Tab-separated table of C-alpha atoms and ligand atoms in Angstrom:
chain	number	residue	atom	x	y	z
U	18	MET	CA	0.000	0.000	0.000
U	19	ILE	CA	2.786	2.383	0.973
U	20	ALA	CA	4.710	1.909	-2.262
U	21	SER	CA	1.626	2.990	-4.224
U	22	ALA	CA	0.726	5.903	-1.913
U	23	PRO	CA	0.675	9.172	-3.855
U	24	ILE	CA	2.360	12.440	-3.015
U	25	VAL	CA	-0.444	14.655	-1.698
U	26	VAL	CA	-0.331	18.365	-2.530
U	27	VAL	CA	-2.611	20.428	-0.284
U	28	GLY	CA	-3.823	23.680	-1.876
U	29	GLY	CA	-4.413	24.397	-5.554
U	30	GLY	CA	-3.248	28.016	-5.697
U	31	LEU	CA	-0.289	28.974	-7.871
U	32	SER	CA	2.201	27.326	-5.503
U	33	GLY	CA	0.338	23.998	-5.248
U	34	LEU	CA	-0.179	23.873	-9.020
U	35	VAL	CA	3.506	24.585	-9.707
U	36	ALA	CA	4.470	21.885	-7.174
U	37	ALA	CA	2.118	19.338	-8.823
U	38	HIS	CA	3.463	20.301	-12.260
U	39	LEU	CA	7.082	19.722	-11.132
U	40	LEU	CA	6.247	16.478	-9.282
U	41	GLU	CA	4.458	15.121	-12.327
U	42	ARG	CA	7.523	15.935	-14.419
U	43	LEU	CA	9.566	13.823	-11.977
U	44	GLY	CA	7.240	10.916	-12.846
U	45	LEU	CA	5.538	10.907	-9.429
U	46	ASP	CA	1.938	10.030	-8.697
U	47	VAL	CA	0.191	13.138	-7.315
U	48	LEU	CA	-3.154	13.795	-5.626
U	49	LEU	CA	-3.999	17.501	-5.227
U	50	LEU	CA	-6.566	18.414	-2.568
U	51	GLU	CA	-8.159	21.860	-2.922
U	52	ALA	CA	-10.715	23.233	-0.459
U	53	ARG	CA	-12.510	25.519	-2.920
U	54	ASP	CA	-14.552	24.398	-5.913
U	55	ARG	CA	-11.929	25.957	-8.187
U	56	VAL	CA	-8.140	26.097	-8.442
U	57	GLY	CA	-6.208	29.394	-8.372
U	58	GLY	CA	-6.534	30.448	-4.722
U	59	ARG	CA	-5.853	34.189	-4.554
U	60	ILE	CA	-5.707	34.269	-8.377
U	61	LEU	CA	-9.252	34.917	-9.570
U	62	GLY	CA	-10.607	36.365	-12.802
U	63	LEU	CA	-14.025	37.807	-13.672
U	64	ALA	CA	-14.921	36.774	-17.224
U	65	ALA	CA	-15.705	39.645	-19.595
U	66	GLU	CA	-19.121	39.426	-21.311
U	67	VAL	CA	-17.519	38.468	-24.624
U	68	GLY	CA	-14.100	37.211	-25.639
U	69	GLY	CA	-11.641	35.306	-23.494
U	70	HIS	CA	-10.551	38.233	-21.297
U	71	ARG	CA	-10.781	37.985	-17.518
U	72	PHE	CA	-10.529	40.994	-15.216
U	73	ASP	CA	-8.262	40.345	-12.245
U	74	LEU	CA	-9.925	40.298	-8.832
U	75	GLY	CA	-6.713	39.118	-7.157
U	76	PRO	CA	-3.155	39.691	-8.409
U	77	ALA	CA	-2.814	41.672	-11.634
U	78	TRP	CA	0.844	42.719	-11.775
U	79	VAL	CA	4.056	40.907	-12.491
U	80	TRP	CA	7.555	42.354	-12.664
U	81	PRO	CA	9.532	40.085	-15.002
U	82	ALA	CA	12.720	42.138	-14.539
U	83	ILE	CA	12.875	41.113	-10.861
U	84	ASN	CA	10.653	37.965	-10.916
U	85	PRO	CA	12.848	35.577	-12.945
U	86	ARG	CA	11.148	32.290	-11.992
U	87	LEU	CA	7.676	33.587	-12.711
U	88	ALA	CA	8.919	35.109	-15.972
U	89	LYS	CA	10.376	31.737	-17.001
U	90	LEU	CA	7.107	29.968	-16.228
U	91	LEU	CA	5.052	32.515	-18.192
U	92	ASP	CA	7.465	32.136	-21.070
U	93	ALA	CA	7.267	28.329	-20.954
U	94	PHE	CA	3.475	28.494	-21.236
U	95	GLY	CA	3.653	31.111	-23.998
U	96	LEU	CA	1.714	33.694	-21.970
U	97	PRO	CA	2.486	37.201	-23.281
U	98	LEU	CA	2.668	40.279	-21.076
U	99	PHE	CA	1.608	43.865	-21.679
U	100	ALA	CA	2.409	47.039	-19.744
U	101	GLN	CA	-0.009	48.385	-17.152
U	102	HIS	CA	-1.652	51.412	-18.804
U	103	SER	CA	-0.365	54.594	-17.168
U	104	ALA	CA	-0.225	57.121	-20.044
U	105	GLY	CA	-2.100	60.325	-19.203
U	106	ALA	CA	-2.705	62.401	-16.094
U	107	GLY	CA	-2.845	60.985	-12.575
U	108	LEU	CA	-5.250	62.259	-9.925
U	109	VAL	CA	-4.787	62.970	-6.225
U	110	GLU	CA	-7.904	63.323	-4.082
U	111	ALA	CA	-7.535	65.029	-0.706
U	112	HIS	CA	-9.569	64.362	2.460
U	113	ALA	CA	-11.993	67.139	1.532
U	114	GLN	CA	-12.669	65.404	-1.829
U	115	THR	CA	-10.805	68.085	-3.784
U	116	VAL	CA	-9.069	66.563	-6.804
U	117	ARG	CA	-5.684	67.663	-8.193
U	118	ARG	CA	-4.534	66.603	-11.629
U	119	HIS	CA	-0.885	65.615	-12.157
U	120	ALA	CA	0.642	65.790	-15.599
U	121	THR	CA	1.641	62.132	-15.586
U	122	GLY	CA	0.099	58.918	-14.266
U	123	PHE	CA	1.883	57.056	-11.497
U	124	MET	CA	4.558	54.877	-13.101
U	125	GLN	CA	5.661	51.996	-10.910
U	126	GLN	CA	9.348	51.072	-10.856
U	127	PRO	CA	10.087	48.564	-12.247
U	128	PRO	CA	7.056	48.990	-14.524
U	129	SER	CA	4.135	46.698	-13.700
U	130	MET	CA	3.230	44.224	-16.421
U	131	ARG	CA	0.019	42.256	-16.837
U	132	ILE	CA	-0.695	38.849	-18.330
U	133	LEU	CA	-2.639	39.013	-21.590
U	134	GLY	CA	-6.145	37.680	-20.947
U	135	GLY	CA	-5.749	37.935	-17.149
U	136	THR	CA	-3.604	36.286	-14.458
U	137	ALA	CA	-5.914	33.248	-14.320
U	138	GLY	CA	-4.416	32.248	-17.681
U	139	LEU	CA	-1.370	31.065	-15.725
U	140	THR	CA	-3.288	28.780	-13.367
U	141	ASP	CA	-5.383	27.511	-16.299
U	142	ALA	CA	-2.191	26.643	-18.198
U	143	LEU	CA	-0.735	24.865	-15.181
U	144	ARG	CA	-3.902	22.893	-14.609
U	145	ALA	CA	-4.044	21.899	-18.276
U	146	SER	CA	-0.426	20.695	-18.044
U	147	LEU	CA	-1.377	18.144	-15.364
U	148	SER	CA	-2.213	15.012	-17.307
U	149	ARG	CA	-1.849	12.393	-14.555
U	150	THR	CA	-2.377	14.362	-11.327
U	151	ARG	CA	-5.747	13.712	-9.682
U	152	ILE	CA	-7.360	16.967	-8.543
U	153	LEU	CA	-10.062	16.797	-5.885
U	154	LEU	CA	-11.972	20.079	-5.539
U	155	GLY	CA	-14.040	20.827	-2.438
U	156	ALA	CA	-11.509	18.779	-0.417
U	157	ARG	CA	-10.594	20.724	2.724
U	158	VAL	CA	-7.738	19.116	4.663
U	159	SER	CA	-8.260	19.149	8.426
U	160	GLY	CA	-5.687	16.778	9.892
U	161	LEU	CA	-2.277	15.176	9.365
U	162	THR	CA	-1.058	12.094	11.250
U	163	ALA	CA	2.456	10.690	11.014
U	164	GLY	CA	2.004	7.093	9.822
U	165	PRO	CA	4.373	4.118	9.535
U	166	ALA	CA	7.417	4.113	7.251
U	167	GLY	CA	7.491	7.860	6.635
U	168	THR	CA	3.883	8.102	5.480
U	169	VAL	CA	1.264	10.714	6.392
U	170	VAL	CA	-2.445	10.048	6.903
U	171	VAL	CA	-4.278	13.045	5.445
U	172	GLU	CA	-7.799	13.735	6.709
U	173	PHE	CA	-10.064	15.927	4.631
U	174	ASP	CA	-13.734	16.791	4.161
U	175	CYS	CA	-15.062	16.221	0.708
U	176	THR	CA	-18.682	17.098	-0.146
U	177	ALA	CA	-19.413	17.176	3.612
U	178	ARG	CA	-18.023	13.648	4.116
U	179	GLY	CA	-14.941	12.904	6.198
U	180	GLU	CA	-12.308	11.115	4.084
U	181	ARG	CA	-8.719	10.075	4.599
U	182	CYS	CA	-5.869	8.927	2.434
U	183	VAL	CA	-2.302	7.759	2.950
U	184	ALA	CA	0.409	9.912	1.392
U	185	SER	CA	4.010	8.888	0.847
U	186	SER	CA	4.857	12.595	1.350
U	187	VAL	CA	2.884	15.839	1.530
U	188	VAL	CA	3.464	19.275	0.013
U	189	LEU	CA	1.522	21.917	1.937
U	190	ALA	CA	0.812	24.904	-0.332
U	191	VAL	CA	-1.392	26.842	2.100
U	192	PRO	CA	-0.497	30.125	3.871
U	193	PRO	CA	1.036	29.587	7.359
U	194	ARG	CA	-1.737	31.433	9.188
U	195	LEU	CA	-4.360	29.124	7.683
U	196	LEU	CA	-2.224	26.070	8.476
U	197	ALA	CA	-2.079	27.170	12.118
U	198	ALA	CA	-5.816	27.871	12.231
U	199	SER	CA	-7.227	24.853	10.437
U	200	LEU	CA	-4.949	21.788	10.606
U	201	HIS	CA	-4.716	19.299	13.456
U	202	TRP	CA	-1.303	17.603	13.655
U	203	THR	CA	-0.662	14.216	15.335
U	204	PRO	CA	1.854	14.408	16.962
U	205	PRO	CA	1.319	18.140	17.537
U	206	LEU	CA	3.709	20.797	16.304
U	207	PRO	CA	5.700	22.742	18.917
U	208	GLN	CA	3.603	25.638	20.205
U	209	ALA	CA	6.320	28.175	19.360
U	210	LEU	CA	6.154	27.143	15.695
U	211	THR	CA	2.353	27.382	15.538
U	212	GLN	CA	2.559	30.822	17.129
U	213	ARG	CA	5.075	31.992	14.524
U	214	TRP	CA	2.686	30.880	11.793
U	215	GLN	CA	-0.241	32.620	13.514
U	216	HIS	CA	1.748	35.858	13.440
U	217	ALA	CA	2.583	35.554	9.732
U	218	PRO	CA	0.086	37.649	7.737
U	219	THR	CA	-1.248	36.214	4.506
U	220	TRP	CA	-0.305	38.840	1.941
U	221	MET	CA	-3.302	40.938	0.791
U	222	ALA	CA	-5.752	38.612	2.592
U	223	GLY	CA	-7.381	41.542	4.396
U	224	HIS	CA	-7.838	43.557	1.202
U	225	ALA	CA	-10.826	44.153	-1.041
U	226	LYS	CA	-10.778	45.083	-4.709
U	227	LEU	CA	-13.567	46.891	-6.553
U	228	LEU	CA	-13.872	46.418	-10.301
U	229	ALA	CA	-16.121	48.625	-12.455
U	230	VAL	CA	-16.554	47.508	-16.074
U	231	TYR	CA	-17.489	50.151	-18.678
U	232	ALA	CA	-18.536	50.232	-22.319
U	233	ALA	CA	-15.379	52.214	-23.179
U	234	PRO	CA	-12.327	53.682	-21.380
U	235	PHE	CA	-13.977	57.140	-21.239
U	236	TRP	CA	-11.288	58.542	-18.880
U	237	ARG	CA	-8.605	58.116	-21.547
U	238	ALA	CA	-10.548	60.458	-23.884
U	239	THR	CA	-9.993	63.347	-21.431
U	240	GLY	CA	-6.288	62.631	-21.040
U	241	LEU	CA	-6.589	60.717	-17.773
U	242	SER	CA	-4.521	57.602	-17.165
U	243	GLY	CA	-7.102	56.002	-14.871
U	244	SER	CA	-4.707	56.125	-11.916
U	245	ALA	CA	-5.583	57.984	-8.762
U	246	VAL	CA	-4.684	58.042	-5.085
U	247	SER	CA	-7.189	59.220	-2.520
U	248	GLN	CA	-7.352	60.193	1.128
U	249	ALA	CA	-11.130	60.570	0.904
U	250	GLY	CA	-11.947	56.988	-0.113
U	251	PRO	CA	-13.468	54.527	0.005
U	252	LEU	CA	-10.961	53.580	-2.722
U	253	ALA	CA	-7.399	54.408	-1.654
U	254	GLU	CA	-5.835	53.699	-5.053
U	255	VAL	CA	-7.393	53.362	-8.509
U	256	HIS	CA	-5.906	52.005	-11.751
U	257	ASP	CA	-6.878	51.337	-15.338
U	258	ALA	CA	-7.886	47.663	-15.631
U	259	CYS	CA	-8.551	47.488	-19.391
U	260	ASP	CA	-7.259	44.631	-21.507
U	261	ALA	CA	-4.244	45.264	-23.754
U	262	GLY	CA	-6.231	46.890	-26.573
U	263	GLY	CA	-8.666	48.812	-24.354
U	264	GLY	CA	-11.616	46.887	-25.892
U	265	HIS	CA	-12.619	45.496	-22.517
U	266	ALA	CA	-12.726	48.635	-20.394
U	267	ALA	CA	-12.567	48.766	-16.610
U	268	LEU	CA	-11.188	50.600	-13.603
U	269	PHE	CA	-10.168	48.842	-10.405
U	270	GLY	CA	-9.561	50.208	-6.950
U	271	PHE	CA	-8.125	48.908	-3.695
U	272	VAL	CA	-10.647	49.630	-0.969
U	273	GLY	CA	-8.958	51.696	1.742
U	274	VAL	CA	-11.646	51.126	4.358
U	275	PRO	CA	-10.712	48.610	7.109
U	276	VAL	CA	-12.545	45.260	7.295
U	277	GLU	CA	-14.710	46.210	10.293
U	278	TRP	CA	-15.958	49.388	8.555
U	279	ARG	CA	-16.654	47.432	5.378
U	280	ARG	CA	-18.814	45.030	7.365
U	281	ARG	CA	-20.652	47.875	9.082
U	282	MET	CA	-21.241	49.726	5.802
U	283	GLY	CA	-22.418	46.653	3.886
U	284	ARG	CA	-21.628	45.770	0.265
U	285	ASP	CA	-24.275	47.899	-1.425
U	286	ALA	CA	-23.370	51.102	0.435
U	287	LEU	CA	-19.674	50.490	-0.192
U	288	ILE	CA	-20.212	49.952	-3.922
U	289	ALA	CA	-22.392	53.093	-4.149
U	290	ALA	CA	-19.747	55.164	-2.321
U	291	ALA	CA	-16.991	53.791	-4.576
U	292	LEU	CA	-18.922	54.642	-7.755
U	293	ALA	CA	-19.616	58.155	-6.435
U	294	GLN	CA	-15.875	58.529	-5.818
U	295	LEU	CA	-15.043	57.289	-9.356
U	296	ALA	CA	-17.467	59.931	-10.684
U	297	ARG	CA	-15.734	62.669	-8.627
U	298	LEU	CA	-12.430	61.554	-10.096
U	299	PHE	CA	-13.206	60.618	-13.694
U	300	GLY	CA	-16.589	62.165	-14.508
U	301	PRO	CA	-20.283	61.211	-14.412
U	302	GLU	CA	-19.893	58.309	-16.913
U	303	ALA	CA	-18.362	56.409	-13.991
U	304	LEU	CA	-21.832	56.157	-12.429
U	305	ALA	CA	-23.055	53.889	-15.236
U	306	PRO	CA	-20.861	50.780	-15.231
U	307	ARG	CA	-21.902	47.712	-17.225
U	308	ALA	CA	-20.986	45.614	-14.220
U	309	VAL	CA	-19.445	46.189	-10.835
U	310	HIS	CA	-17.855	43.592	-8.604
U	311	LEU	CA	-16.535	43.849	-5.057
U	312	GLN	CA	-14.097	41.059	-4.168
U	313	ASP	CA	-13.521	41.130	-0.420
U	314	TRP	CA	-10.729	38.675	0.329
U	315	ALA	CA	-11.177	39.129	4.089
U	316	GLU	CA	-14.509	37.286	3.753
U	317	GLU	CA	-12.892	34.241	2.083
U	318	SER	CA	-12.227	31.687	4.812
U	319	ASP	CA	-9.893	29.683	2.536
U	320	THR	CA	-7.642	32.761	2.307
U	321	ALA	CA	-8.125	34.941	5.387
U	322	THR	CA	-8.456	34.345	9.129
U	323	PRO	CA	-9.885	36.930	11.575
U	324	ALA	CA	-6.287	38.014	12.269
U	325	ASP	CA	-5.983	39.198	8.656
U	326	ALA	CA	-8.565	41.917	9.369
U	327	GLN	CA	-5.723	43.947	10.935
U	328	PRO	CA	-4.135	46.349	8.425
U	329	LEU	CA	-0.691	45.255	7.241
U	330	SER	CA	2.140	47.430	8.467
U	331	ALA	CA	4.902	46.005	6.274
U	332	HIS	CA	5.669	43.704	3.379
U	333	PRO	CA	5.904	40.059	4.422
U	334	HIS	CA	9.140	38.579	5.754
U	335	PRO	CA	10.276	35.088	4.727
U	336	ILE	CA	9.162	32.327	7.109
U	337	ASP	CA	11.486	29.431	7.859
U	338	PRO	CA	10.051	26.330	6.117
U	339	GLY	CA	11.832	23.952	8.522
U	340	LEU	CA	9.822	21.386	10.527
U	341	PRO	CA	10.859	19.208	13.476
U	342	ALA	CA	10.785	15.374	13.568
U	343	PRO	CA	8.725	13.369	12.729
U	344	TRP	CA	7.517	15.868	10.106
U	345	ALA	CA	10.746	17.093	8.558
U	346	ASP	CA	11.018	14.395	5.887
U	347	ARG	CA	7.290	13.898	5.375
U	348	ILE	CA	5.951	17.416	4.913
U	349	HIS	CA	7.429	19.991	2.541
U	350	LEU	CA	6.199	23.564	2.837
U	351	ALA	CA	5.317	25.474	-0.320
U	352	GLY	CA	2.980	28.499	-0.466
U	353	SER	CA	4.201	31.992	-1.215
U	354	GLU	CA	4.542	33.083	2.428
U	355	PHE	CA	7.226	30.379	2.958
U	356	ALA	CA	9.391	31.655	0.075
U	357	SER	CA	12.934	32.848	0.708
U	358	GLU	CA	12.479	35.535	-1.971
U	359	PHE	CA	9.379	37.613	-2.710
U	360	PRO	CA	7.280	36.014	0.052
U	361	GLY	CA	3.611	36.824	-0.428
U	362	TYR	CA	3.959	37.488	-4.168
U	363	LEU	CA	3.381	35.350	-7.255
U	364	GLU	CA	7.156	34.994	-7.626
U	365	GLY	CA	7.286	33.729	-4.036
U	366	ALA	CA	4.635	31.090	-4.813
U	367	VAL	CA	6.892	29.702	-7.565
U	368	VAL	CA	10.088	29.975	-5.464
U	369	ALA	CA	8.485	28.116	-2.533
U	370	ALA	CA	7.040	25.377	-4.774
U	371	GLU	CA	10.403	24.753	-6.431
U	372	ARG	CA	12.148	24.548	-3.057
U	373	ALA	CA	9.497	22.197	-1.591
U	374	VAL	CA	9.738	19.842	-4.588
U	375	GLU	CA	13.526	19.858	-4.417
U	376	SER	CA	13.400	19.028	-0.691
U	377	LEU	CA	10.884	16.219	-1.364
U	378	ARG	CA	12.983	14.830	-4.205
U	379	HIS	CA	16.023	14.791	-1.942
U	380	THR	CA	14.085	13.002	0.819
U	381	LEU	CA	12.765	10.348	-1.574
U	382	SER	CA	16.268	9.687	-2.822
U	383	MET	CA	17.354	9.010	0.799
U	384	ARG	CA	14.514	6.600	1.578
U	385	THR	CA	15.189	2.894	1.949
U	386	PRO	CA	13.074	0.449	-0.134
U	387	ASP	CA	10.610	-0.131	2.781
U	388	GLY	CA	9.779	3.565	2.649
U	389	ALA	CA	11.612	4.594	5.827
U	390	SER	CA	13.734	7.702	5.684
U	391	GLY	CA	17.491	7.334	5.634
U	392	THR	CA	17.748	10.610	7.558
U	393	THR	CA	15.808	11.852	10.582
U	394	GLY	CA	12.194	11.405	11.646
K	413	FAD	C1	-6.137	41.462	-3.956
K	413	FAD	C2	-4.783	40.842	-4.177
K	413	FAD	C3	-3.870	41.447	-5.017
K	413	FAD	C4	-2.616	40.879	-5.220
K	413	FAD	N1	-1.768	41.477	-6.109
K	413	FAD	C5	-0.593	40.878	-6.422
K	413	FAD	C6	0.195	41.360	-7.511
K	413	FAD	O1	-0.200	42.315	-8.201
K	413	FAD	N2	1.382	40.729	-7.759
K	413	FAD	C7	1.822	39.653	-7.003
K	413	FAD	O2	2.929	39.140	-7.277
K	413	FAD	N3	1.051	39.143	-5.985
K	413	FAD	C8	-0.128	39.725	-5.695
K	413	FAD	N4	-0.952	39.166	-4.740
K	413	FAD	C9	-0.456	37.979	-3.985
K	413	FAD	C10	-0.638	36.678	-4.809
K	413	FAD	O3	-1.984	36.534	-5.123
K	413	FAD	C11	-0.143	35.493	-3.982
K	413	FAD	O4	1.231	35.631	-3.703
K	413	FAD	C12	-0.286	34.135	-4.659
K	413	FAD	O5	-1.486	34.012	-5.375
K	413	FAD	C13	-0.157	33.058	-3.572
K	413	FAD	O6	-0.296	31.770	-4.130
K	413	FAD	P1	-0.265	30.531	-3.152
K	413	FAD	O7	-0.546	29.323	-3.980
K	413	FAD	O8	0.968	30.545	-2.336
K	413	FAD	O9	-1.463	30.771	-2.103
K	413	FAD	P2	-3.043	30.815	-2.358
K	413	FAD	O10	-3.342	31.424	-3.663
K	413	FAD	O11	-3.641	31.441	-1.145
K	413	FAD	O12	-3.443	29.286	-2.448
K	413	FAD	C14	-3.685	28.478	-1.321
K	413	FAD	C15	-4.738	27.458	-1.721
K	413	FAD	O13	-4.956	26.561	-0.634
K	413	FAD	C16	-6.357	26.311	-0.524
K	413	FAD	N5	-6.599	25.878	0.859
K	413	FAD	C17	-6.618	26.652	1.983
K	413	FAD	N6	-6.826	25.865	3.066
K	413	FAD	C18	-6.930	24.587	2.600
K	413	FAD	C19	-7.163	23.319	3.244
K	413	FAD	N7	-7.308	23.218	4.581
K	413	FAD	N8	-7.263	22.212	2.469
K	413	FAD	C20	-7.123	22.293	1.101
K	413	FAD	N9	-6.899	23.470	0.453
K	413	FAD	C21	-6.800	24.587	1.203
K	413	FAD	C22	-6.994	27.631	-0.879
K	413	FAD	O14	-8.345	27.482	-1.269
K	413	FAD	C23	-6.099	28.092	-2.041
K	413	FAD	O15	-6.557	27.628	-3.290
K	413	FAD	C24	-2.239	39.688	-4.526
K	413	FAD	C25	-3.157	39.063	-3.693
K	413	FAD	C26	-4.432	39.621	-3.523
K	413	FAD	C27	-5.435	38.910	-2.632
């Protein structure tokens, strides 16, 4: 039974999909367990009415100049990039709702690039590349037990039924805070380690993004770039979210209102206030979107915990992916927050997956034929 036990990858976000892709290329048998009814995790696209374009409700920007692993992956899947639109004037809105126009939009350095068709094209391509990996959606992992000969018994709920399977090894591609909040370990992890994970914010998990889709990019016609920063809110930062040709037109904004206020205001009031703000900034056409979508990541229990409602004070720091015995050789930590470089970002998701697969490959090469590890644990 143990010889035929698969490698179990927990989490089907970018990191889990990259890990499964690499494991499959090593010829290994993989079972991927994903809690949601879709893969992608924090990568989520809203399909445009026509055509294949998807507006990004999660990550939209990549920086190939400083994200080499992500750039290589995008290149391998033939996914072209285009520059974030920033030509035209930028706007600054003060507390009192007075708006100042700046001659240029706000160029990011290095320039932000976007994936043609939307970021979800990357997770689609990865999923399509998995020809032998079994993917179970709606499979929320709740417990891990160290079994005989280096195995792990993985407990999960699938369509409201408790299930379990035996894994020869496990790749966990779930943010540390969620791991600490939702997984039961037998034997338990040291308390100090769980506490470190509890204190590790999941990048952008407390954020909300508002997307307003329009018939045309009307702001460009008056020389505006679509970018704005605001102290008045509710959107703290606004950007052009059109596709490469501008045919699918949209603006997106990061909501600057904290989670508790968002809950008190309610979705409808928040959307109305955001549209009124877009009209102050870009003109009355902003009040007539074709569609408007508020994606509040703080309300997604497979991304955020209550602790993520606290505003982030800094960019994430790398978290040590080391585990004590008996877990060290059985569990390999992927997930962007565990990356040594660019933790929290798409690049980090790839970095962490590559490292986890390399650590797993090394462990397998040390195992004796009965499955026991030649090293510790
Ligand atoms: C609004 C927003 C904007 C962002 N903008 C950018 C950007 O512009 N550029 C950038 O580089 N990054 C950005 N990011 C960060 C980027 O999205 C993440 O770094 C990346 O998607 C993380 O991938 P991941 O696979 O590590 O984690 P996740 O995408 O969080 O994937 C984890 C997966 O595990 C699943 N899961 C959770 N618990 C369980 C369980 N118990 N059992 C089974 N499955 C489970 C989840 O459903 C999820 O699919 C943004 C994020 C957000 C939310």
